[in-house]
Amino acid sequence: MSDIEPRLTSLAHGGGCGCKIAPDVLQSILASTPRTAAFADLMVGTETSDDAAVWRLNDQQALVATTDFFMPMVDDPFDFGRIAAANALSDVYAMGATPIFALAIVGMPVGKLSPQTIGRVLEGGASVCAEAGVPVAGGHSIDSLEPIYGLVALGLTHPDRVLTNRGARAGDALILTKGLGVGVLSAAYKQGRLEAGGYEALIGSTTRLNTPGPKLAAMDGVHAVTDVTGFGLLGHALEMARGAGLTVEIDADAPVLLDGAPALAKAGVRTGASVRNWAAYGGAVTLDAELPEWRRDLLTDPQTSGGLLIAVAPEAAEAVMALVQDLGFASARRVGRVREGEPAVIVKAGA
């Protein structure tokens, strides 16, 4: 191995949740996958593209299981590990569960990266798991062409408190707990155009654990939750609309934008995944004619370890806002609503 190691991001063709297969392609792949037989205790499977699988253990416990992994979006191995672990644990929180332990998924180009660098990736992931109060209890590793890291994450909740992305009701308010722009910031990072403040915003957002999940599950009026990741706000809102059989309206100007993201988006910085996302929505997303292209790019921007999108009865919305802001999510905002109509997303400018 050379004494000078390559940048982590130089070894990967993509990074973070921007690595996801486009939603329309994924749907096509899954359509040809044989359906499994019905299992009475499988509460949540693949039917509505939810964040994790849920298996009823008994009358008091349901097991939430998920896996998530990707290639690096930053060069610091410790930060890469932290981001990937927070992103994987997010799916457990989004289902209203409390994580109990994790397993590491590791694929590394051993001939190009030192054991010390690979070890720092694992240390970063373990540090976030420790913050969540769970051990990394094992895992599996392979020698791969591109660096890959992530987790299998397991959690527990009460069967009656499972949160899904399909329970939204007409009249619900929509709350998003984090700002948008992770994909734009990571693209600028790879181009050498990201300033220190932007990097700080990127790391701060992607390593923040979505801990409100279990508390939301215990609140009256919370009807649906999903985390906003690789398909962008509009893509995950569309999944919520299809799951409920209702129309979702998004106020384009409502979400907070991460530091540096608006200027970069206006300058034309965006990810290939953002373009693929927009193409994949297949006409089910309608934009206000006055919406500028840079704003659309941020609404379709892939969010690695993004915020929770919460559908909540309007009378409970203030309580939810107070909860998430008290837990440190200062960027939480009401970003739209749910109404009767065809399963689709309508984006309003200047709302």
Coordinates of C-alpha atoms in Angstrom, one line a residue:
M1 CA 0.0 0.0 0.0
S2 CA 1.2 3.5 -0.8
D3 CA 2.2 5.7 2.1
I4 CA -0.3 8.3 0.9
E5 CA -3.8 6.9 1.1
P6 CA -6.4 8.1 -1.4
R7 CA -9.4 10.2 -0.2
L8 CA -12.3 8.1 0.8
T9 CA -14.6 9.8 -1.6
S10 CA -12.2 9.2 -4.5
L11 CA -12.8 5.5 -4.1
A12 CA -16.6 5.7 -4.4
H13 CA -18.8 6.4 -7.4
G14 CA -21.4 7.9 -5.1
G15 CA -21.9 8.7 -1.5
G16 CA -24.4 8.6 1.4
C17 CA -28.1 8.1 0.5
G18 CA -27.3 9.5 -2.9
C19 CA -26.2 5.9 -3.7
K20 CA -29.7 4.7 -3.5
I21 CA -31.3 3.1 -6.5
A22 CA -33.8 5.5 -8.0
P23 CA -37.3 4.9 -6.7
D24 CA -38.9 3.9 -10.0
V25 CA -36.0 1.5 -10.8
L26 CA -36.3 0.0 -7.3
Q27 CA -40.1 -0.4 -7.7
S28 CA -39.5 -2.2 -11.0
I29 CA -37.0 -4.5 -9.4
L30 CA -39.2 -5.3 -6.4
A31 CA -42.2 -5.9 -8.7
S32 CA -40.5 -9.0 -10.1
T33 CA -39.6 -10.3 -6.7
P34 CA -41.7 -13.3 -5.6
R35 CA -44.0 -12.4 -2.7
T36 CA -43.6 -14.4 0.4
A37 CA -46.4 -16.3 2.1
A38 CA -48.5 -14.4 4.6
F39 CA -47.0 -14.5 8.2
A40 CA -49.4 -13.6 11.0
D41 CA -46.8 -11.9 13.1
L42 CA -45.2 -9.8 10.2
M43 CA -46.8 -6.4 11.0
V44 CA -44.8 -4.4 8.4
G45 CA -43.1 -5.8 5.3
T46 CA -42.4 -4.5 1.9
E47 CA -45.9 -3.4 0.9
T48 CA -45.6 0.4 1.4
S49 CA -41.8 1.0 1.2
D50 CA -41.7 1.6 4.9
D51 CA -38.5 2.3 6.9
A52 CA -38.1 -1.1 8.6
A53 CA -39.7 -4.5 9.0
V54 CA -41.7 -5.1 12.1
W55 CA -42.4 -8.6 13.7
R56 CA -44.8 -9.1 16.6
L57 CA -43.0 -11.0 19.4
N58 CA -45.9 -11.0 21.8
D59 CA -48.7 -8.8 23.1
Q60 CA -46.2 -6.3 24.6
Q61 CA -43.2 -6.3 22.2
A62 CA -42.6 -5.9 18.5
L63 CA -39.2 -6.2 16.9
V64 CA -38.1 -3.6 14.4
A65 CA -35.4 -4.6 12.0
T66 CA -33.6 -2.7 9.3
T67 CA -30.3 -2.4 7.4
D68 CA -28.7 0.5 5.8
F69 CA -25.2 1.1 4.3
F70 CA -23.5 3.2 1.7
M71 CA -20.3 4.7 0.4
P72 CA -18.6 7.7 1.9
M73 CA -19.8 11.2 1.3
V74 CA -16.9 12.7 3.3
D75 CA -13.2 11.9 3.6
D76 CA -12.8 11.8 7.4
P77 CA -13.2 8.1 8.3
F78 CA -14.6 8.8 11.8
D79 CA -17.2 11.2 10.4
F80 CA -18.1 8.7 7.7
G81 CA -18.8 6.0 10.3
R82 CA -20.8 8.4 12.4
I83 CA -23.0 9.5 9.5
A84 CA -23.7 5.9 8.3
A85 CA -24.6 4.7 11.8
A86 CA -26.9 7.6 12.5
N87 CA -28.6 7.0 9.2
A88 CA -29.1 3.3 9.9
L89 CA -30.5 3.9 13.4
S90 CA -32.9 6.5 12.0
D91 CA -35.1 3.8 10.5
V92 CA -35.6 2.2 13.9
Y93 CA -36.5 5.6 15.4
A94 CA -38.9 6.4 12.5
M95 CA -40.9 3.3 13.3
G96 CA -41.4 4.5 16.9
A97 CA -38.9 2.0 18.4
T98 CA -36.0 2.2 20.7
P99 CA -32.7 0.6 19.4
I100 CA -31.4 -2.4 21.3
F101 CA -28.3 -3.4 19.4
A102 CA -26.6 -3.2 16.0
L103 CA -24.4 -5.3 13.7
A104 CA -21.8 -3.7 11.4
I105 CA -21.7 -4.1 7.6
V106 CA -18.2 -3.4 6.4
G107 CA -16.8 -3.6 2.8
M108 CA -13.4 -2.0 2.3
P109 CA -10.6 -1.9 -0.4
V110 CA -8.1 -3.4 2.0
G111 CA -5.2 -2.9 -0.5
K112 CA -5.9 0.8 -0.6
L113 CA -6.9 1.8 2.9
S114 CA -4.9 1.1 6.0
P115 CA -6.3 -0.9 9.0
Q116 CA -6.1 2.3 11.0
T117 CA -8.3 4.2 8.5
I118 CA -10.8 1.3 8.4
G119 CA -10.7 1.1 12.2
R120 CA -11.6 4.8 12.4
V121 CA -14.7 4.2 10.3
L122 CA -15.8 1.5 12.8
E123 CA -15.0 3.7 15.7
G124 CA -17.1 6.5 14.4
G125 CA -20.1 4.1 14.0
A126 CA -19.6 2.7 17.4
S127 CA -19.5 6.2 18.9
V128 CA -22.9 7.0 17.5
C129 CA -24.3 3.6 18.7
A130 CA -22.9 4.4 22.2
E131 CA -24.8 7.7 22.1
A132 CA -27.9 5.8 21.2
G133 CA -27.2 3.5 24.2
V134 CA -26.7 0.3 22.1
P135 CA -23.7 -2.0 21.4
V136 CA -22.3 -3.0 18.0
A137 CA -22.6 -6.6 18.8
G138 CA -21.0 -8.1 15.7
G139 CA -21.2 -7.9 12.0
H140 CA -19.6 -9.0 8.7
S141 CA -16.8 -7.7 6.6
I142 CA -15.5 -8.2 3.0
D143 CA -12.7 -6.9 0.8
S144 CA -14.5 -4.7 -1.7
L145 CA -13.6 -2.3 -4.5
E146 CA -15.4 0.6 -2.9
P147 CA -15.6 1.5 0.8
I148 CA -18.9 0.6 2.3
Y149 CA -20.1 0.9 5.9
G150 CA -23.5 0.6 7.6
L151 CA -25.5 -1.3 10.2
V152 CA -28.1 -3.8 10.7
A153 CA -30.2 -2.1 13.5
L154 CA -32.7 -3.7 15.7
G155 CA -35.2 -2.1 18.1
L156 CA -38.2 -2.8 20.2
T157 CA -41.6 -1.1 20.6
H158 CA -45.1 -2.0 21.7
P159 CA -47.2 -3.5 18.9
D160 CA -49.8 -0.8 19.4
R161 CA -47.3 2.0 19.0
V162 CA -45.6 1.0 15.7
L163 CA -45.4 4.1 13.5
T164 CA -45.6 3.6 9.7
N165 CA -45.6 5.8 6.7
R166 CA -49.1 4.9 5.7
G167 CA -51.3 6.2 8.5
A168 CA -51.7 9.9 7.5
R169 CA -55.2 11.3 7.6
A170 CA -56.9 14.1 5.7
G171 CA -56.4 17.3 7.7
D172 CA -53.1 16.3 9.2
A173 CA -50.3 18.8 9.5
L174 CA -46.9 17.8 8.2
I175 CA -43.8 18.5 10.3
L176 CA -40.2 18.0 9.2
T177 CA -37.6 17.9 12.0
K178 CA -34.3 18.7 10.1
G179 CA -33.3 21.2 7.4
L180 CA -32.7 20.2 3.7
G181 CA -29.6 20.4 1.6
V182 CA -27.4 17.5 2.6
G183 CA -26.9 16.3 -1.0
V184 CA -26.0 19.8 -2.3
L185 CA -23.5 20.2 0.5
S186 CA -21.9 16.8 -0.1
A187 CA -21.7 17.5 -3.8
A188 CA -20.0 20.8 -3.1
Y189 CA -17.6 19.0 -0.7
K190 CA -16.5 16.6 -3.4
Q191 CA -16.0 19.6 -5.8
G192 CA -13.9 21.4 -3.2
R193 CA -16.4 24.2 -2.9
L194 CA -17.8 23.7 0.6
E195 CA -16.8 26.2 3.2
A196 CA -16.2 25.4 6.9
G197 CA -19.6 26.5 8.0
G198 CA -21.2 24.3 5.3
Y199 CA -19.2 21.3 6.4
E200 CA -20.2 21.9 10.0
A201 CA -23.9 22.0 9.0
L202 CA -23.5 18.8 7.0
I203 CA -21.9 16.9 9.8
G204 CA -24.2 18.4 12.5
S205 CA -27.4 17.3 10.6
T206 CA -26.3 13.9 9.4
T207 CA -25.0 12.7 12.8
R208 CA -28.0 13.9 14.9
L209 CA -30.0 10.9 16.0
N210 CA -33.7 11.0 15.3
T211 CA -34.5 10.3 19.0
P212 CA -38.0 11.8 19.0
G213 CA -39.4 8.6 17.3
P214 CA -40.3 6.6 20.4
K215 CA -41.8 9.7 22.1
L216 CA -43.9 10.5 19.0
A217 CA -45.2 6.9 19.1
A218 CA -46.6 7.6 22.6
M219 CA -48.4 10.8 21.6
D220 CA -52.1 11.1 20.6
G221 CA -52.6 12.5 17.2
V222 CA -49.4 11.3 15.5
H223 CA -50.6 9.2 12.6
A224 CA -47.6 8.6 10.4
V225 CA -43.9 9.0 10.4
T226 CA -41.1 8.4 7.9
D227 CA -37.5 9.6 7.7
V228 CA -36.5 11.7 4.7
T229 CA -33.4 10.1 3.1
G230 CA -32.3 9.3 -0.5
F231 CA -35.5 10.0 -2.3
G232 CA -35.7 13.6 -1.1
L233 CA -38.6 15.3 0.7
L234 CA -40.9 15.0 -2.3
G235 CA -40.1 11.3 -2.8
H236 CA -40.8 10.3 0.8
A237 CA -43.9 12.6 0.9
L238 CA -45.1 10.7 -2.1
E239 CA -44.6 7.4 -0.4
M240 CA -46.7 8.8 2.5
A241 CA -49.4 9.9 0.1
R242 CA -49.5 6.6 -1.6
G243 CA -49.6 4.7 1.7
A244 CA -52.6 6.8 2.9
G245 CA -54.3 7.1 -0.5
L246 CA -54.4 10.9 0.0
T247 CA -52.8 14.1 -1.4
V248 CA -49.9 15.7 0.3
E249 CA -49.3 19.4 -0.1
I250 CA -45.8 20.8 0.5
D251 CA -45.1 24.5 1.1
A252 CA -41.9 25.0 -0.9
D253 CA -40.5 27.8 1.2
A254 CA -41.3 26.2 4.6
P255 CA -38.4 23.8 5.2
V256 CA -35.2 25.2 6.7
L257 CA -32.3 25.0 4.4
L258 CA -28.9 24.1 5.8
D259 CA -26.2 26.7 5.9
G260 CA -24.7 27.3 2.5
A261 CA -27.2 25.1 0.6
P262 CA -29.3 27.9 -1.0
A263 CA -26.3 29.7 -2.5
L264 CA -24.8 26.5 -3.8
A265 CA -28.1 25.3 -5.3
K266 CA -28.6 28.7 -7.0
A267 CA -25.1 28.3 -8.4
G268 CA -26.1 25.0 -10.0
V269 CA -24.7 22.5 -7.5
R270 CA -26.8 19.4 -7.2
T271 CA -26.5 15.7 -7.2
G272 CA -27.2 13.2 -9.9
A273 CA -29.6 11.5 -7.4
S274 CA -31.6 14.7 -7.3
V275 CA -32.1 14.5 -11.1
R276 CA -32.9 10.8 -10.9
N277 CA -35.4 11.4 -8.1
W278 CA -37.3 14.0 -10.0
A279 CA -37.5 11.8 -13.1
A280 CA -38.6 8.8 -11.0
Y281 CA -41.7 10.6 -9.5
G282 CA -43.4 9.9 -12.7
G283 CA -45.8 12.8 -12.9
A284 CA -47.2 12.2 -9.4
V285 CA -45.6 15.4 -8.1
T286 CA -46.9 18.7 -9.4
L287 CA -44.9 21.9 -8.9
D288 CA -46.1 25.4 -8.7
A289 CA -45.2 27.1 -12.0
E290 CA -43.4 29.9 -10.1
L291 CA -41.1 27.5 -8.3
P292 CA -37.5 28.2 -9.3
E293 CA -35.4 25.2 -10.4
W294 CA -32.9 25.6 -7.5
R295 CA -35.7 25.2 -5.0
R296 CA -36.9 22.1 -6.8
D297 CA -33.4 20.7 -6.6
L298 CA -33.5 21.1 -2.8
L299 CA -36.9 19.4 -2.5
T300 CA -35.6 16.4 -4.5
D301 CA -32.2 16.5 -2.8
P302 CA -31.2 13.2 -1.3
Q303 CA -30.9 13.6 2.5
T304 CA -28.5 11.2 4.2
S305 CA -29.7 10.7 7.8
G306 CA -32.4 13.3 7.2
G307 CA -35.2 14.4 9.5
L308 CA -38.5 12.8 10.4
L309 CA -41.5 13.7 8.4
I310 CA -44.5 13.6 10.7
A311 CA -48.2 13.6 9.9
V312 CA -50.1 14.8 12.9
A313 CA -53.6 15.9 13.7
P314 CA -53.7 19.7 13.6
E315 CA -54.7 20.0 17.3
A316 CA -51.6 18.1 18.3
A317 CA -49.2 19.8 16.0
E318 CA -48.0 22.4 18.5
A319 CA -47.3 19.7 21.1
V320 CA -45.2 17.8 18.5
M321 CA -43.3 21.0 17.6
A322 CA -42.6 21.6 21.2
L323 CA -41.4 18.1 21.8
V324 CA -38.9 18.0 18.9
Q325 CA -37.6 21.5 19.5
D326 CA -37.1 20.6 23.2
L327 CA -35.0 17.6 22.0
G328 CA -32.7 19.9 20.1
F329 CA -34.3 20.0 16.6
A330 CA -34.3 23.8 16.2
S331 CA -34.9 23.4 12.4
A332 CA -38.2 21.7 12.8
R333 CA -41.0 23.3 10.8
R334 CA -44.5 22.7 9.6
V335 CA -44.0 22.0 5.9
G336 CA -47.4 21.1 4.6
R337 CA -50.6 19.2 5.1
V338 CA -52.6 16.2 4.0
R339 CA -56.0 16.4 2.2
E340 CA -58.5 14.3 0.3
G341 CA -57.4 13.5 -3.2
E342 CA -55.5 11.2 -5.4
P343 CA -52.2 9.8 -4.0
A344 CA -49.9 12.6 -5.2
V345 CA -47.8 15.5 -4.0
I346 CA -48.5 19.1 -4.8
V347 CA -45.8 21.7 -4.2
K348 CA -46.9 25.3 -3.5
A349 CA -44.5 28.2 -4.0
G350 CA -44.6 31.2 -1.7
A351 CA -46.9 29.6 0.8

